[in-house]
Structures are given as C-alpha cells and as structure tokens.
Amino acid sequence: MILSVVVALGAMAQSDAAFSHFWVGKSYYNPAAAGELNAINMNLGSRMQWVDFKHAPMNFYLAVDMPYKLMGIKFGAGVKAEFERIGLYTNTRIGAQIAYKRKLGRNMMLSVGIQPGVFSQTFRGKEVIMPEDDAHQGNDEAIPKQDVSGTAFDANVGVFFSHPNYWASLAVTHVTNPGIELKVSRESIDYYEFKVSRGYYFAGGGNIPINNTLFEIQPSAMFALTQNVWTAQVATMVRYNRLLNIGVGYRWKDAATAFIGVNLKDAYIGYAYDYPVSAISKATFGSHEVFVTYKVKLENKEKNKNKQKSVRLM
C-alpha cells in the first residue's frame, strides 16, 4: 500500500530564498536575466537567516551566465545551483538557463527565458523528536521516522527588460508545481509527498546619477506571491565614485536591512544585515547575507569587425 501524505511544514511555504540582494542576483528568480551583461557573469550568494535560531534557514547558490549568438540571434545561457537547509529539510536545486533576446531600440533589450532542472529534497526523519505527553501523538504517520529523499523535474520561466538606467523582471518559479515523492530508498513503494509551491515575482530598479557629483542612487523593489501569501521588499543604494555602495532596505512586516558593498575592477562584494521587525526578534538577532559577483568581459566583435590595423603597426 502506498502512503501518500503531504508533510509540508509552515516554514516551507516559500520555496525560494528571500534574498535581500535580489537586485544583484536577478537570475536567481528569473532565467530571462541570463546574459544581461556582455561578460561571463558569476554570482555567489549566501544567506544565514535568523542566526541563533535552531534549524534556521541557510541558503547557498552559484550562478554563471553569458550572452552568445546563434545564426545571428542573440541568446543568454547559464547554469544555477542552490543548496538549502531549513529545519530537517535539505534541498538541492540545479537548472540550466536559456534566454531569447530581442532589441527593442537603442540600448533596450527584452528577454524571454526558461530554466529546466531538478529539485532534490531530503527529510532527516531520524532526527525527529516527538514529546511523550497527552498533547502529542508519538506515532503520527504523517511524519517520517527515517531519512527519506526524492527528486522531481522543476522549471522556472520569466521575462526581463533591461536598459542601462533601469530594468524590470517578471518570473514564475516552480511552474509545474512539482510533487516530490520522499522515499527511504528507490525500491520502496511507500512514500511521503512534498508539494513545491509555485512563486510569482515582479521586480524592478534603476540607476539615477546625481548631476555634477560622484553619487548615484539605485532604487529597487520586488513583489512576491507564494501560496496566496504575498510579500514585498524595497532597497535603495547610494553609490559613490562607482566604488562604495551603502544602502537600506525593508521587507514588509519582516525585516529592516542595512547594505554595504565595494565595487572592484570586475567584481562586487556586498554584505546585508537584516534586523527582524516581527515577533521573531525575541529569538534571534537577525540574518546575514553575502553576495559576490565577478565578470570576465567578452570582446565585442560587432564593434571590432571593421577595425583595421595602421600600416605603421604591421
């Protein structure tokens, strides 16, 4: 007899990490952002949420993308890998990204992208502790008592618009709403089922230079909807001399954020601290997040295709 039980804990309502650096790691939510820059672009993000809180969420992800041309058509391609621990769950997500790009005018680009991949999950049932009292059922069949794991096909889709001074993103994650069959082994006929929630994300931002100064203001915002629960966050960065970034942010009824970052020649290193504004502040001092990006610039063959050497240099 097959046992099919949904063991979705409240903490798993949101299937994607709530990165405060959403304005840096655009391709984390939207595969259409792959190939946005004329470079091999590498993003590394790490988030430790609610430190000092036992079994608190921890996320680590790596994404690499670049633009390319095929038969005169512009595309973006990339790969993304993510590792997450939340409660007794361990999630691993791996996907390949491809985006079709079309110029809308001078310096404007519209991209449509897809990210097929796999969602692998493990639940550490051996670590479950059930209190022995009248208020708890020690033999609850809905909770595995052994370690179980499973894998399912997963996919994200999105549309991305970019301009040197502003951008907008619309994405849907886990579009197939996959159900992962968690089993003790592949041969087992008994399983628990975990449904991965579909997520909807709309984000945008810009870059506003302040005339006759070395300062730029970079506002951004994101709205997310998962399992009929919505959240919104905003961030405003001030960049000085294209070197130092300082900013603040706010996630609706969740946390206030302070940012600091440094722009190196081809890299960006950023740190964010989230201070909780909800009741959970009684149990934790906040969340920490680090983002690192590195770009390897690609030669622009379109600009150089008519370039000729001077006879003096031959």
mmCIF file of C-alpha atoms in Angstrom, residues 7 9 12 54-58 83-91 121-129 143-150 182-183:
data_model
loop_
_atom_site.group_PDB
_atom_site.id
_atom_site.type_symbol
_atom_site.label_atom_id
_atom_site.label_comp_id
_atom_site.label_asym_id
_atom_site.label_seq_id
_atom_site.Cartn_x
_atom_site.Cartn_y
_atom_site.Cartn_z
ATOM 1 C CA VAL A 7 4.417 16.747 5.079
ATOM 2 C CA LEU A 9 5.771 22.419 7.360
ATOM 3 C CA MET A 12 8.401 25.602 3.778
ATOM 4 C CA LYS A 54 17.908 26.220 15.825
ATOM 5 C CA HIS A 55 17.468 24.703 12.331
ATOM 6 C CA ALA A 56 17.072 28.185 10.825
ATOM 7 C CA PRO A 57 17.148 28.521 7.007
ATOM 8 C CA MET A 58 20.552 28.606 5.323
ATOM 9 C CA PHE A 83 21.789 24.291 -1.639
ATOM 10 C CA GLU A 84 19.368 24.978 1.212
ATOM 11 C CA ARG A 85 18.863 23.686 4.749
ATOM 12 C CA ILE A 86 15.666 24.586 6.574
ATOM 13 C CA GLY A 87 14.511 22.709 9.626
ATOM 14 C CA LEU A 88 15.001 18.994 8.950
ATOM 15 C CA TYR A 89 14.814 19.526 5.177
ATOM 16 C CA THR A 90 17.781 19.713 2.817
ATOM 17 C CA ASN A 91 17.025 20.988 -0.699
ATOM 18 C CA GLN A 121 14.934 17.020 -1.290
ATOM 19 C CA THR A 122 15.863 15.064 1.840
ATOM 20 C CA PHE A 123 13.983 14.962 5.136
ATOM 21 C CA ARG A 124 16.046 13.824 8.142
ATOM 22 C CA GLY A 125 13.355 11.761 9.844
ATOM 23 C CA LYS A 126 15.847 10.102 12.218
ATOM 24 C CA GLU A 127 16.273 13.466 13.953
ATOM 25 C CA VAL A 128 12.563 13.892 14.677
ATOM 26 C CA ILE A 129 11.830 14.143 18.402
ATOM 27 C CA ILE A 143 5.905 12.403 9.922
ATOM 28 C CA PRO A 144 8.682 10.088 8.664
ATOM 29 C CA LYS A 145 10.775 8.397 11.344
ATOM 30 C CA GLN A 146 13.532 7.546 8.863
ATOM 31 C CA ASP A 147 15.564 9.665 6.449
ATOM 32 C CA VAL A 148 13.654 9.959 3.153
ATOM 33 C CA SER A 149 14.569 11.664 -0.114
ATOM 34 C CA GLY A 150 13.338 12.223 -3.647
ATOM 35 C CA LEU A 182 10.123 11.163 -0.500
ATOM 36 C CA LYS A 183 11.181 7.524 -0.022
#
